[in-house]
Coordinates of C-alpha atoms and ligand atoms in Angstrom, one line a residue:
M97 CA 0.0 -0.1 0.2
S98 CA 1.4 3.5 -1.1
D99 CA 1.8 5.9 2.1
N100 CA -1.1 8.0 0.3
A101 CA -3.3 4.8 0.0
K102 CA -2.8 4.2 3.6
L103 CA -3.5 7.5 4.8
R104 CA -6.8 7.9 3.0
A105 CA -7.6 4.1 4.6
I106 CA -7.2 5.1 8.0
P107 CA -10.7 5.6 9.1
A108 CA -12.1 9.4 10.4
I109 CA -11.9 9.6 14.6
E110 CA -15.4 11.0 14.4
K111 CA -16.7 8.2 12.1
L112 CA -15.2 5.7 14.6
L113 CA -16.4 7.6 17.5
Q114 CA -20.1 7.9 16.0
S115 CA -20.3 4.0 15.3
L116 CA -19.2 3.4 19.1
G117 CA -22.7 4.3 19.8
Q118 CA -23.5 5.5 23.0
I119 CA -20.6 4.5 25.7
D120 CA -20.8 5.3 29.4
M121 CA -17.5 7.5 29.1
P122 CA -16.9 11.1 29.4
R123 CA -16.2 12.0 25.3
P124 CA -12.5 13.2 26.0
A125 CA -11.4 9.8 27.4
L126 CA -13.1 7.6 24.3
V127 CA -11.5 10.4 22.0
A128 CA -8.1 9.6 23.5
V129 CA -8.6 5.8 23.2
V130 CA -9.8 6.4 19.4
R131 CA -6.9 8.2 18.6
R132 CA -4.4 5.8 20.0
E133 CA -5.8 3.2 18.1
V134 CA -5.9 5.0 15.0
A135 CA -2.4 6.2 15.3
A136 CA -1.3 2.6 16.1
L137 CA -2.8 2.0 12.5
R138 CA -0.3 4.3 11.1
K139 CA 2.5 1.6 12.1
E140 CA 1.1 -1.4 10.3
P141 CA 2.2 -2.6 7.2
A142 CA -1.3 -2.7 5.9
I143 CA -4.9 -0.9 7.4
P144 CA -7.2 -3.4 7.9
S145 CA -10.9 -3.5 7.2
Y146 CA -13.3 -0.4 9.0
D147 CA -15.3 -3.6 11.2
E148 CA -11.9 -4.6 12.4
V149 CA -10.7 -1.2 13.4
L150 CA -13.4 -0.7 14.7
A151 CA -14.1 -3.9 16.7
R152 CA -10.3 -3.2 18.2
V153 CA -11.3 0.4 19.1
R154 CA -14.0 -1.2 20.8
K155 CA -12.1 -3.8 22.7
S156 CA -9.5 -0.6 24.0
V157 CA -12.4 0.9 25.3
D158 CA -14.0 -1.9 27.4
Q159 CA -10.8 -2.5 28.9
L160 CA -10.4 0.4 29.8
R161 CA -14.3 0.4 31.1
A162 CA -13.4 -2.3 33.1
Q163 CA -10.8 -0.8 34.8
R164 CA -13.2 1.9 36.5
I165 CA -13.9 1.0 39.8
Q166 CA -17.5 -0.2 40.2
P167 CA -19.4 -2.4 42.7
V168 CA -19.2 -6.3 41.7
L169 CA -21.3 -9.7 43.1
N170 CA -18.2 -11.3 45.1
G171 CA -19.6 -14.6 45.1
T172 CA -16.0 -16.4 45.5
G173 CA -17.0 -16.9 49.1
I174 CA -13.1 -15.6 50.1
I175 CA -14.9 -12.8 52.5
I176 CA -12.1 -10.2 53.0
H177 CA -11.0 -10.3 49.4
T178 CA -8.0 -8.1 49.2
N179 CA -9.1 -7.9 45.0
L180 CA -12.1 -6.7 45.3
G181 CA -12.2 -4.0 48.0
R182 CA -11.5 -6.5 51.3
S183 CA -14.1 -5.0 53.7
P184 CA -18.1 -3.8 52.5
L185 CA -19.1 -1.0 55.0
S186 CA -21.9 -1.2 56.9
S187 CA -25.4 1.1 56.2
A188 CA -24.3 2.9 59.6
V189 CA -21.1 3.8 58.2
L190 CA -22.2 4.7 54.8
E191 CA -24.7 7.4 56.4
T192 CA -21.9 8.6 57.9
L193 CA -19.8 9.1 55.1
Q194 CA -23.0 10.7 52.9
S195 CA -23.9 13.3 56.0
I196 CA -19.6 14.2 56.7
G197 CA -18.9 14.5 53.0
G198 CA -21.7 16.2 51.4
D199 CA -21.3 19.2 53.7
Y200 CA -18.4 21.3 55.9
N201 CA -17.8 19.5 59.5
N202 CA -15.9 20.1 62.4
L203 CA -13.0 17.7 61.4
E204 CA -10.1 19.9 63.1
Y205 CA -12.5 23.2 65.0
D206 CA -13.4 23.2 68.3
L207 CA -16.9 23.7 68.8
V208 CA -16.3 24.4 72.1
A209 CA -13.8 27.2 72.2
G210 CA -14.6 28.4 68.6
E211 CA -11.4 28.1 67.3
R212 CA -9.1 25.8 65.7
G213 CA -8.9 22.3 66.9
G214 CA -7.3 19.3 67.2
R215 CA -8.1 16.3 64.8
A216 CA -9.9 12.8 65.3
G217 CA -10.3 13.7 69.0
Y218 CA -13.2 11.8 70.1
L219 CA -12.2 8.8 67.5
E220 CA -8.8 8.5 69.8
H221 CA -10.3 8.5 72.6
N222 CA -13.3 5.5 72.1
L223 CA -10.8 3.5 70.0
A224 CA -8.4 3.4 73.0
I225 CA -11.2 2.7 75.2
L226 CA -12.3 -0.3 72.5
C227 CA -8.9 -1.4 72.2
G228 CA -8.1 -1.4 76.5
A229 CA -5.1 1.3 75.5
E230 CA -4.0 4.4 77.1
A231 CA -4.4 6.0 73.5
A232 CA -4.5 5.4 69.9
T233 CA -4.2 6.9 66.6
V234 CA -4.8 6.5 62.6
T235 CA -3.0 6.4 59.6
N236 CA -4.1 5.7 56.2
N237 CA -3.4 2.1 56.3
C238 CA -1.9 -0.1 58.5
A239 CA 1.6 -0.5 56.6
A240 CA 1.8 3.2 56.7
A241 CA 1.4 2.8 60.5
L242 CA 4.4 0.2 60.8
V243 CA 6.3 2.2 59.0
L244 CA 5.7 5.6 60.8
A245 CA 6.5 3.4 64.1
L246 CA 9.9 2.2 62.7
R247 CA 10.7 5.3 61.8
H248 CA 10.6 6.8 65.1
F249 CA 12.0 4.3 66.8
T250 CA 15.3 4.0 64.5
S251 CA 15.6 7.8 63.7
G252 CA 18.6 7.9 66.6
E253 CA 21.5 6.1 66.8
R254 CA 19.8 2.7 67.6
K255 CA 19.1 1.3 64.1
E256 CA 18.2 -2.1 65.1
V257 CA 14.7 -4.0 64.7
I258 CA 14.8 -7.6 66.1
I259 CA 12.7 -9.8 63.9
S260 CA 12.4 -13.7 64.0
R261 CA 12.7 -15.4 60.6
G262 CA 9.6 -17.3 61.0
E263 CA 7.7 -13.7 60.8
L264 CA 9.2 -11.8 57.8
V265 CA 6.0 -12.5 56.0
Q266 CA 4.6 -11.7 52.6
I267 CA 1.3 -10.2 52.9
G268 CA -1.1 -9.3 49.5
G269 CA 0.1 -7.4 46.9
G270 CA 3.6 -7.9 47.2
F271 CA 4.1 -6.5 50.4
R272 CA 6.8 -8.1 52.5
I273 CA 7.2 -7.1 55.8
P274 CA 11.2 -6.9 55.7
E275 CA 10.9 -4.8 52.6
V276 CA 8.4 -2.3 54.6
L277 CA 10.8 -2.6 57.5
E278 CA 13.6 -1.2 55.1
A279 CA 11.8 1.4 53.7
S280 CA 11.5 2.8 56.7
G281 CA 15.1 3.3 56.9
C282 CA 15.9 1.1 60.2
T283 CA 18.4 -2.3 59.7
L284 CA 16.9 -5.8 60.2
R285 CA 18.4 -8.0 63.1
E286 CA 16.8 -11.6 61.8
I287 CA 17.1 -14.4 64.4
G288 CA 16.1 -18.0 64.9
A289 CA 15.4 -19.8 62.2
T290 CA 11.8 -20.4 59.9
N291 CA 10.3 -22.9 62.6
K292 CA 11.7 -22.0 65.8
T293 CA 13.0 -18.7 67.7
S294 CA 13.6 -18.8 71.3
L295 CA 13.7 -16.2 73.8
A296 CA 17.4 -16.8 74.3
D297 CA 18.1 -15.8 70.4
Y298 CA 16.1 -12.5 71.0
R299 CA 18.1 -11.7 74.1
R300 CA 21.4 -12.9 72.3
A301 CA 20.6 -10.1 69.9
I302 CA 20.1 -7.3 72.2
S303 CA 22.8 -5.1 71.9
K304 CA 23.6 -1.1 72.4
N305 CA 22.1 -1.2 68.0
T306 CA 19.0 -2.5 69.1
A307 CA 16.0 -0.2 68.8
I308 CA 12.7 -2.1 69.2
I309 CA 11.4 -5.8 69.1
L310 CA 8.8 -6.2 66.8
K311 CA 6.5 -9.2 66.5
V312 CA 4.4 -9.7 63.8
H313 CA 1.2 -11.5 63.6
R314 CA 1.5 -14.7 61.3
S315 CA -1.7 -13.5 59.8
N316 CA -2.1 -15.0 56.4
F317 CA -0.5 -18.6 57.4
F318 CA 0.1 -21.3 59.8
M319 CA 2.9 -23.4 61.0
C320 CA 2.9 -26.6 63.0
G321 CA 5.3 -29.2 64.1
F322 CA 8.5 -28.9 65.0
I323 CA 8.0 -25.1 66.1
E324 CA 8.6 -22.6 69.2
S325 CA 8.4 -19.1 69.6
P326 CA 8.6 -17.2 73.0
S327 CA 5.1 -16.0 74.5
T328 CA 4.4 -12.0 74.1
E329 CA 4.8 -12.0 77.9
E330 CA 7.9 -13.6 77.6
L331 CA 9.1 -11.4 75.2
S332 CA 7.5 -8.3 76.5
E333 CA 9.3 -8.9 79.5
L334 CA 12.8 -9.0 78.2
A335 CA 11.8 -6.0 76.5
R336 CA 10.8 -4.1 79.4
S337 CA 13.7 -5.5 81.4
K338 CA 16.3 -4.0 78.4
R339 CA 14.1 -0.9 78.0
L340 CA 12.8 -1.6 74.4
P341 CA 10.2 -0.3 72.7
F342 CA 7.7 -3.9 71.9
I343 CA 5.7 -3.5 69.0
E344 CA 3.1 -5.9 67.1
D345 CA 2.1 -5.6 64.1
L346 CA -1.3 -7.5 64.1
G347 CA -2.3 -7.1 61.0
S348 CA -6.1 -7.7 61.0
G349 CA -7.0 -7.7 64.5
A350 CA -10.3 -8.6 65.4
I351 CA -12.5 -7.1 68.3
V352 CA -15.1 -9.8 69.1
E353 CA -14.2 -13.4 69.6
T354 CA -13.9 -15.3 66.3
A355 CA -13.4 -18.8 67.7
D356 CA -17.1 -18.8 68.1
I357 CA -17.4 -18.8 64.5
P358 CA -18.2 -22.4 63.4
G359 CA -14.9 -23.1 61.5
A360 CA -12.8 -20.7 62.3
E361 CA -10.5 -20.1 65.1
H362 CA -9.4 -17.2 67.4
E363 CA -7.9 -13.9 66.3
P364 CA -6.0 -11.9 68.9
T365 CA -7.6 -8.8 69.6
P366 CA -5.6 -5.8 70.2
A367 CA -6.9 -5.7 73.8
E368 CA -5.4 -8.8 74.7
V369 CA -2.2 -8.5 72.9
L370 CA -1.9 -5.0 74.9
K371 CA -2.4 -7.2 78.2
R372 CA 0.1 -9.2 77.3
G373 CA 2.9 -6.2 77.3
V374 CA 3.1 -5.3 74.0
D375 CA 3.9 -1.6 74.0
L376 CA 2.4 -0.5 70.9
V377 CA -0.1 -2.9 68.1
T378 CA -1.1 -1.9 64.7
F379 CA -4.4 -3.3 62.7
S380 CA -5.9 -2.6 60.1
G381 CA -9.2 -0.6 60.1
D382 CA -11.1 -2.7 57.6
K383 CA -10.0 -6.1 57.2
L384 CA -12.0 -8.1 60.4
F385 CA -12.6 -4.7 61.8
G386 CA -14.6 -3.8 59.3
G387 CA -14.6 0.1 58.8
P388 CA -12.8 2.2 56.3
Q389 CA -8.8 0.9 55.3
A390 CA -6.9 2.2 57.9
G391 CA -3.9 2.3 60.2
I392 CA -4.9 1.8 63.7
I393 CA -2.1 2.5 66.3
V394 CA -3.2 1.6 70.1
G395 CA -1.0 1.4 73.2
K396 CA 1.4 3.7 75.3
A397 CA -0.2 7.1 75.3
K398 CA 3.7 8.8 75.6
M399 CA 5.0 6.8 72.4
V400 CA 1.3 7.1 70.7
A401 CA 1.9 11.3 71.0
A402 CA 5.4 10.7 70.0
L403 CA 4.2 8.8 66.7
K404 CA 2.1 12.1 66.3
R405 CA 4.6 14.6 66.5
E406 CA 6.8 13.1 63.7
P407 CA 6.5 15.4 60.8
F408 CA 6.0 12.3 59.0
F409 CA 2.6 11.3 60.4
R410 CA 1.7 14.6 58.7
A411 CA 2.1 12.4 55.3
L412 CA 0.1 9.3 56.7
R413 CA -2.8 10.8 58.3
C414 CA -6.2 10.6 57.1
D415 CA -9.0 12.7 55.6
K416 CA -12.7 13.1 57.1
L417 CA -14.2 10.8 55.6
I418 CA -11.9 7.8 56.6
L419 CA -11.9 9.2 60.1
S420 CA -15.3 9.8 60.3
A421 CA -16.4 6.7 58.8
L422 CA -14.0 4.7 61.8
Q423 CA -15.5 6.8 64.2
T424 CA -19.2 5.1 63.9
A425 CA -17.6 2.2 63.3
V426 CA -15.4 2.3 66.8
D427 CA -19.4 3.7 68.4
C428 CA -21.1 0.6 67.0
Y429 CA -18.4 -2.0 68.7
L430 CA -19.0 0.4 72.2
H431 CA -22.5 0.3 71.8
G432 CA -22.5 -3.4 71.8
A433 CA -23.6 -3.8 68.0
P434 CA -20.9 -5.7 66.1
T435 CA -23.4 -6.2 63.3
M436 CA -23.8 -2.6 63.0
A437 CA -20.2 -1.9 62.3
N438 CA -19.1 -5.0 60.8
V439 CA -20.5 -7.0 57.1
I440 CA -17.5 -9.2 57.5
D441 CA -19.1 -10.0 61.1
L442 CA -22.4 -10.3 59.6
M443 CA -21.3 -12.9 56.9
L444 CA -18.9 -14.8 58.6
R445 CA -21.9 -15.7 61.1
A446 CA -24.6 -16.4 58.2
S447 CA -26.1 -19.9 59.0
K448 CA -26.5 -22.0 56.1
E449 CA -30.0 -22.6 56.3
E450 CA -29.9 -19.0 55.9
L451 CA -28.1 -19.2 52.7
E452 CA -30.1 -22.2 51.7
T453 CA -33.0 -19.9 51.6
R454 CA -31.5 -17.4 49.6
A455 CA -30.6 -19.8 46.8
K456 CA -33.6 -21.4 46.4
S457 CA -35.5 -18.3 46.2
I458 CA -33.0 -17.2 43.5
I459 CA -33.3 -20.6 41.6
T460 CA -37.2 -20.4 41.4
N461 CA -36.6 -17.0 40.4
L462 CA -34.5 -17.7 37.6
G463 CA -37.2 -20.1 36.0
G464 CA -36.1 -21.4 32.3
V465 CA -32.8 -20.4 31.5
P466 CA -30.6 -22.9 29.3
A467 CA -28.6 -23.8 32.3
K468 CA -28.5 -26.9 35.0
I469 CA -29.0 -24.5 38.0
T470 CA -28.8 -26.8 41.6
I471 CA -27.5 -26.0 44.9
G472 CA -24.1 -26.9 45.8
L473 CA -21.7 -26.8 49.1
G474 CA -19.1 -24.3 49.2
K475 CA -16.2 -23.2 51.3
A476 CA -15.6 -20.0 52.5
Q477 CA -12.5 -18.7 53.3
V478 CA -11.5 -15.2 55.6
G479 CA -9.2 -13.9 53.3
G480 CA -7.5 -10.7 53.4
G481 CA -4.7 -12.6 55.5
T482 CA -6.8 -13.3 58.1
L483 CA -7.8 -16.9 60.1
P484 CA -6.0 -18.8 57.3
K485 CA -7.0 -22.0 59.1
A486 CA -10.7 -21.2 59.0
V487 CA -13.1 -22.9 56.4
I488 CA -16.3 -21.9 57.1
E489 CA -19.2 -24.0 55.2
S490 CA -21.1 -22.6 52.6
V491 CA -23.7 -22.8 50.4
T492 CA -22.9 -22.4 46.1
I493 CA -25.5 -21.9 43.4
D494 CA -24.2 -24.0 41.4
V495 CA -24.6 -23.7 37.1
I496 CA -23.8 -26.0 34.2
P497 CA -24.7 -23.4 31.2
K498 CA -25.7 -25.4 27.8
N499 CA -25.2 -23.4 25.0
I500 CA -21.6 -21.5 26.3
S501 CA -18.3 -23.0 27.8
L502 CA -17.6 -22.1 31.7
A503 CA -15.2 -19.6 30.6
D504 CA -16.8 -17.9 28.3
F505 CA -20.0 -17.9 30.8
A506 CA -17.6 -16.3 33.5
A507 CA -16.5 -13.8 31.1
R508 CA -19.8 -12.5 30.1
L509 CA -20.9 -12.6 34.2
R510 CA -17.6 -10.0 34.2
S511 CA -18.6 -8.0 31.5
G512 CA -22.4 -7.0 32.8
P513 CA -23.6 -4.3 34.0
M514 CA -23.2 -5.7 37.5
P515 CA -20.5 -8.0 37.2
L516 CA -20.8 -11.2 39.1
I517 CA -17.3 -13.1 39.9
G518 CA -17.3 -16.9 41.0
Y519 CA -15.2 -20.1 40.3
V520 CA -15.3 -23.2 38.7
S521 CA -15.0 -26.2 40.4
A522 CA -16.1 -30.1 39.5
N523 CA -17.4 -28.8 35.9
R524 CA -19.6 -26.0 37.3
F525 CA -19.6 -22.8 38.1
K526 CA -20.2 -22.1 41.7
I527 CA -21.5 -18.6 43.1
D528 CA -21.0 -18.7 47.1
L529 CA -24.0 -16.8 48.5
R530 CA -21.7 -16.0 51.9
T531 CA -19.9 -13.2 50.1
I532 CA -22.8 -11.7 48.9
L533 CA -25.1 -9.7 50.7
K534 CA -29.3 -10.8 50.5
S535 CA -29.9 -7.5 49.4
R536 CA -28.3 -8.1 46.3
D537 CA -30.0 -11.7 45.4
V538 CA -31.9 -9.7 42.8
D539 CA -28.5 -8.4 41.5
V540 CA -27.6 -11.9 41.3
I541 CA -30.9 -12.9 39.3
R542 CA -30.4 -10.7 36.9
A543 CA -27.0 -10.9 36.3
L544 CA -27.5 -15.0 35.4
Q545 CA -30.3 -14.0 32.8
Q546 CA -28.0 -11.6 31.2
A547 CA -25.4 -13.7 30.7
L548 CA -27.5 -16.9 30.2
V549 CA -29.9 -15.4 27.7
K550 CA -27.7 -13.3 25.9
Ligands
PLP171 C1 -2.7 -6.9 55.9 C2 -1.6 -6.7 56.7 C3 -0.9 -5.4 56.9 C4 -1.5 -4.5 56.1 O1 -2.5 -3.7 56.3 P1 -2.9 -2.1 55.4 O2 -4.0 -2.1 56.0 O3 -3.4 -3.3 53.8 O4 -1.3 -1.7 55.1 C5 0.5 -5.4 57.6 N1 0.7 -6.5 58.5 C6 -0.1 -7.3 58.3 C7 0.3 -8.8 59.5 C8 -1.1 -7.8 57.7 O5 -2.1 -9.0 57.7

């Protein structure tokens, strides 16, 4: 093709935009995608047909649109799903977001004195009470809380953080504890072996360079067999006798007992860890807590105050939305209404009978769709790097579509107006109802109908 002929064969941007039809995306964004696809054509030896070009543009647009954050139905059975936004917020918290976000508020204003005031005083007060702590504060996320604490305690001459090799864990998204620790500028003093670290290992490692003893809760895996690690009480006694701060990163941290959930084990609460003598505990505001993502720091008043004085704290502080949302979640707990604070807790505790009733109703409502649909069994997991042993019996909707493959069916469900994500097992597509709110059952029905009767 001559260069001129080639140029003439390139479709006009405007024509492509018209052919795309109505697309729910701002026009400048759409134009940019079309331009990019058209520009790419110039590099090709021959210009493909108009329909082919249009198909490429459409694919690009779809790919971009799929990256827009939107609600999805989580049928995976993984309750705190890191890829799917971790913990959904309760309606009490959502009401707070609505009222605080949509108007002015007293974020940094003292209503009694009528002048500039502190931030999050009420939240910090109540959070401390909830955790049985002297004081509390909040950062953007738990990783930030950890970095803040480590930076603070290793900013002087003493740089070493003592940590067991059994706790150098990786949590989701390539977040490795050793890398975070080093990002804070400290030096790791790894001790013990993966499976065994003794109190003597800690004692031997302490020197004039030691800044802190750090314990990281093995939140997303468990070890059994030939293992050893000193108790928190022993470590705190050692830390106290050497005048070293003792910090524990709990990761999740539960407020209510999880061991009474069938299939789940006990998850340490910040209060019990503090009682065992830890000076500072860090944990996430979402995960099992069920609030917005945030990094909660609770413990000794002096230490919390020192962290808040760090200039770096300014870079990690939360905005009004997070602080007010967390404030509501904390108050719900203190009012003795944990399920008001926490959708995760509600999902964890839903009975099988309840889920079965919903499954039956969904299947009845589906009517004559071209598929074999049955009620199946599921094994839900807590996810989010918490309660790794827990396997919680669940109920699934099992679908074997008649006219399309399981992979195509799954892709259709993902591309619908309310994307539904499930999993394939034993040659069927399974949708776990434990991770779908009852109020969303109508969306499940609609999504299945759309994907099956296309
Ligand atoms: C999840 C987790 C974190 C990080 O929490 P974010 O809120 O994602 O920053 C840190 N430590 C442990 C042990 C965790 O499980």
